[in-house]
Coordinates of C-alpha atoms in Angstrom, one line a residue:
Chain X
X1 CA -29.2 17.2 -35.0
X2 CA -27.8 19.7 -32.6
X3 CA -25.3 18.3 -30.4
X4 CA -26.7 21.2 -27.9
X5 CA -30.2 22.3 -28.2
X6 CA -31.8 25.1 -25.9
X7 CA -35.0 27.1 -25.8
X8 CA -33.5 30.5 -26.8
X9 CA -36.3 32.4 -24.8
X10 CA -36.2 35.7 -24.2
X11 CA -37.2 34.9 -20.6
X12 CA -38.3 38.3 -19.3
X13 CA -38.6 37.5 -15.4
X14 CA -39.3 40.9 -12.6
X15 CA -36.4 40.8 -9.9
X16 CA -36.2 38.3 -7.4
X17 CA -38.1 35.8 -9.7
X18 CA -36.8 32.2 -9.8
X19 CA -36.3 31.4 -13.2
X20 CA -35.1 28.0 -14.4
X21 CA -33.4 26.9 -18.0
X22 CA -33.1 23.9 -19.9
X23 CA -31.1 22.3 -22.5
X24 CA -30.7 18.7 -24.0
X25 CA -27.9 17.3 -25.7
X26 CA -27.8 14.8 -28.1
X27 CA -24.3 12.5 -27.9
X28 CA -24.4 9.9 -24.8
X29 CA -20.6 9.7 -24.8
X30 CA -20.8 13.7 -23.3
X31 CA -19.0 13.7 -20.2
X32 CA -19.0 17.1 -18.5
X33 CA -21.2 19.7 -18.7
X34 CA -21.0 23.7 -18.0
X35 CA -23.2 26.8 -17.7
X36 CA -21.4 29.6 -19.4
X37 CA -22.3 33.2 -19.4
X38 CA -22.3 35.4 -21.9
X39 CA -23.1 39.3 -21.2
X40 CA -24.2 41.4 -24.7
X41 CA -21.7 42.2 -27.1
X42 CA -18.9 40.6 -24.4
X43 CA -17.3 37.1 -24.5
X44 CA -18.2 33.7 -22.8
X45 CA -17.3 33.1 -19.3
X46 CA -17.6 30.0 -17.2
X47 CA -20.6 30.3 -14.5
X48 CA -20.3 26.9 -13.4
X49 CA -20.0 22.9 -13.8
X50 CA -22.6 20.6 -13.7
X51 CA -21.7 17.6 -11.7
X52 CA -24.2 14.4 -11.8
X53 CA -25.4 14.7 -8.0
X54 CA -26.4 18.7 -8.7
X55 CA -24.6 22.0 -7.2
X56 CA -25.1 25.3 -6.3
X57 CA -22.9 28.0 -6.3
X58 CA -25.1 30.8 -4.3
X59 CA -28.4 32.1 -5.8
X60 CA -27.3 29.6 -8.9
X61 CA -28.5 25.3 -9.2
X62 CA -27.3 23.4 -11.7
X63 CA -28.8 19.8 -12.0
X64 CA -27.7 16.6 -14.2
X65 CA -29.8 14.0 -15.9
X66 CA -27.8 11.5 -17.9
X67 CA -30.6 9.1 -18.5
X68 CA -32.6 11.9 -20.1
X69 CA -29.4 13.8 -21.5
X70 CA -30.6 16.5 -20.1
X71 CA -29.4 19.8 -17.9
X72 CA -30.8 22.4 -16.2
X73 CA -29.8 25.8 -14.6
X74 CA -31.5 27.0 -11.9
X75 CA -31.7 31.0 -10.6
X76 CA -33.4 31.7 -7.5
X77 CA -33.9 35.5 -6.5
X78 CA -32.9 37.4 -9.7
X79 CA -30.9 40.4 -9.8
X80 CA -30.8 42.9 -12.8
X81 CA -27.1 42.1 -13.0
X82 CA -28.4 38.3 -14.0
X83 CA -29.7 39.8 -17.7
X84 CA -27.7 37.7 -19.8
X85 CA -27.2 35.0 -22.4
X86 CA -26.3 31.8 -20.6
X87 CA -25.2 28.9 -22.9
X88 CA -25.2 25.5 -22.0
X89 CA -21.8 23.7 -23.4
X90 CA -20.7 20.4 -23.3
X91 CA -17.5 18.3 -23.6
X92 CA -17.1 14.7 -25.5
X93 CA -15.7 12.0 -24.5
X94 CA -12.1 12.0 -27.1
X95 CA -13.0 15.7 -28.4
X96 CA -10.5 18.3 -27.7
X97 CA -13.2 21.2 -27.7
X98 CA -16.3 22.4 -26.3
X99 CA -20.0 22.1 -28.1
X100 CA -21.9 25.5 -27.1
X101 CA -25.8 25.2 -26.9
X102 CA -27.1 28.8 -29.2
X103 CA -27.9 30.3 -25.1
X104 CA -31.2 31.2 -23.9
X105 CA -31.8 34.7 -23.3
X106 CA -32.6 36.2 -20.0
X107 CA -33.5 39.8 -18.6
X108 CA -34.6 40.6 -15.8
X109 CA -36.7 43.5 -15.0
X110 CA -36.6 46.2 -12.4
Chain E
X1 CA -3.6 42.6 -18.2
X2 CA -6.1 41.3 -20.3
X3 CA -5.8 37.5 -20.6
X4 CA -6.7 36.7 -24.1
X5 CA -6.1 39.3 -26.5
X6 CA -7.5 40.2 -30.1
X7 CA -6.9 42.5 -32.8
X8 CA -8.6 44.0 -34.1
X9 CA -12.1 44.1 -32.0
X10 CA -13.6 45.6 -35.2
X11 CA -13.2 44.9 -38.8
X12 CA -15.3 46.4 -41.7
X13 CA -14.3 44.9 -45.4
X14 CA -15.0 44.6 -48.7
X15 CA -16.0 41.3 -50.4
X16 CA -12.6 39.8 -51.7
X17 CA -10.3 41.1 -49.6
X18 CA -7.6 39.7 -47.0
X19 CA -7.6 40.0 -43.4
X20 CA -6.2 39.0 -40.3
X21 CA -7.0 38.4 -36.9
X22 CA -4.2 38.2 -34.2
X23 CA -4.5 36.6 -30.6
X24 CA -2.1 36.9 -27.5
X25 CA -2.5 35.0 -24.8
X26 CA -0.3 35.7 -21.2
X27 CA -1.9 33.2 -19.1
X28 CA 1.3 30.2 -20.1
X29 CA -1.7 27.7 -21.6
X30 CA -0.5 25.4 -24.1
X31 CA -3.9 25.1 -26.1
X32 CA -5.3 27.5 -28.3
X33 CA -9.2 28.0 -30.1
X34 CA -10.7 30.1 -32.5
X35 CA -14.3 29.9 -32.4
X36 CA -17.2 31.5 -34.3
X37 CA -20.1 32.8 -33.5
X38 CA -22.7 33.6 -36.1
X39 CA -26.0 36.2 -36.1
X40 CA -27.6 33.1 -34.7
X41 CA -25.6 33.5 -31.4
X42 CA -24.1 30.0 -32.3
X43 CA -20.6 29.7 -31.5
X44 CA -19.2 26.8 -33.3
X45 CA -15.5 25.7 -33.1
X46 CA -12.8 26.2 -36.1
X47 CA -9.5 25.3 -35.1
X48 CA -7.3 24.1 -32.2
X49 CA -3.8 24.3 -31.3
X50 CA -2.0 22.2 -28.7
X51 CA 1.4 23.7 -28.5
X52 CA 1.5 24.9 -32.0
X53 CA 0.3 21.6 -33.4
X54 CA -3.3 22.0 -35.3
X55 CA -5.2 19.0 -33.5
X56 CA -8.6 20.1 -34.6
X57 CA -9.7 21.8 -38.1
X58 CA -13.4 21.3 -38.3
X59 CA -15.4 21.9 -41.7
X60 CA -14.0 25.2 -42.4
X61 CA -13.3 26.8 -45.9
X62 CA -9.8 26.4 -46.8
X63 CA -9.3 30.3 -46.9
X64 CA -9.6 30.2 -43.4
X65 CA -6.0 29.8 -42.4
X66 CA -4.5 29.4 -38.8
X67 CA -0.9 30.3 -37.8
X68 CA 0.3 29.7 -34.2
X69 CA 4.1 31.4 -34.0
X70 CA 4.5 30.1 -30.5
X71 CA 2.2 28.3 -28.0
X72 CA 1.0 32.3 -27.1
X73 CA -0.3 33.7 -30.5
X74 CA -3.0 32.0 -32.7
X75 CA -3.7 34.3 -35.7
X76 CA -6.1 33.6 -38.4
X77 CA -6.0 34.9 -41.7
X78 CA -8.8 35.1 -44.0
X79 CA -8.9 35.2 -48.2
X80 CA -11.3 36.5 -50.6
X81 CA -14.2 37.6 -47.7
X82 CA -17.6 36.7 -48.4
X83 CA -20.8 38.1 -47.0
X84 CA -21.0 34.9 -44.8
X85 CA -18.2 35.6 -42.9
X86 CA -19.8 38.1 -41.4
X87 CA -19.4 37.2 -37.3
X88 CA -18.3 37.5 -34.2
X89 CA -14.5 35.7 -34.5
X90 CA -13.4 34.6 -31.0
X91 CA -10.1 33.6 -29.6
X92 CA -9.9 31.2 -26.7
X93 CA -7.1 29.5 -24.4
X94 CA -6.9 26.1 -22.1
X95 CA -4.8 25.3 -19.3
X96 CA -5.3 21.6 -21.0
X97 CA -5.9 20.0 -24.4
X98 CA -8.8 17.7 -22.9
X99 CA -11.5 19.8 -22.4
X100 CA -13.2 17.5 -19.4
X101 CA -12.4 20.7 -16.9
X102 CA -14.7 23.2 -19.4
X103 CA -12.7 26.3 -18.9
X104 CA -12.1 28.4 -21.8
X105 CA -10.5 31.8 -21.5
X106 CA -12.1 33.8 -24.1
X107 CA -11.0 36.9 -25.6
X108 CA -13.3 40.3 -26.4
X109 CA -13.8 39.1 -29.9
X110 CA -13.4 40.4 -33.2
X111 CA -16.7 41.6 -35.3
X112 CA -16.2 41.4 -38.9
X113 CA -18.6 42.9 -41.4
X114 CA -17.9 41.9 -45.3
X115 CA -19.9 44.3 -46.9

């Protein structure tokens, strides 16, 4: 089993749709979780953390649920500069690296 | 200045052939990453350096083969390509070898295409 698992989408959303992604993961000992971005053909980049009581960071919601293993990434008000891959990653407890969720796709449409 | 470095960004080979991939990074982090990322859009780790000490080699053939010079430069060279190794070879950096804070600094990649 995946230690990451996402719905890969595409999600095609018009602008200034909220749009909201998912992802499970599969190890209990995980103990901090990210939202990365990844443009096409470009590399990863950190959007955000995912802390247990849930933050924002602008337009962007990320949300925890350790019970259910499960995290989501909220996007409220879409731009066309939001079409993107965004990959949910995770870090173990004792691991010295970072397990990356395959992304779920998103564009967003004029 | 770009952060994390890679040469090349493309690479188009035969089957059997040698190769190399080299990696600079200017941002003083002591840990170092290759990942890859398949046609799957799965990017799955391969090796870590802490300081030029390998601290994580996952399942990877053994003609995969790291080199880390100096705590800056993580280079990884590659024997007798096969059709599989076709990807997306990316090279990454940390402030820290625990990965609790979740930042990597990737570089642009390197596409190779075994043909």
């Amino acid at each position: 089993r995946k230690e990451v698992e996402q719905d890969p989408g595409p999600f095609n959303v018009p602008e200034g749709a909220t749009v909201a992604f998912n992802c499970t993961y599969s190890n209990s000992a995980s103990q901090s979780f990210f939202w990365y971005r990844q443009d096409c053909r470009k590399e990863p980049k950190l959007l955000m953390s995912v802390y247990s009581s849930g933050n924002e960071d602008g337009r962007f919601t990320a949300q925890l649920n350790r019970a259910s293993q499960y995290i989501s990434l909220l996007i409220r008000d879409s731009k066309l500069s939001d079409s993107a891959t965004y990959l949910c990653v995770v870090s173990r407890t004792g691991a010295n690296n970072l397990f990356f969720g395959t992304g779920t796709r998103l564009t967003v449409i004029p | 200045d770009t952060a994390v470095s890679q040469t090349p960004k493309y690479l188009v080979t035969q089957m059997g052939n040698d190769k190399s991939i080299k990696c600079e990074q200017n941002l003083g982090h002591d840990t170092m990453y290759w990942y890859k990322q398949d046609s799957k859009k799965f990017l799955k780790i391969m090796f870590s350096y802490n300081n030029k000490e390998l601290i994580i080699n996952e399942t990877v053939p053994n003609r995969f083969s790291p080199k880390s010079p100096d705590k800056a430069h993580l280079n990884l060279h590659i024997n007798s390509l096969e059709l599989g190794d076709s990807a997306v070879y990316f090279c990454a950096s940390s402030p820290r070898r625990d990965t609790a804070h979740g930042e990597l600094f990737f570089g642009e990649g390197s596409r190779l295409t075994v043909l």
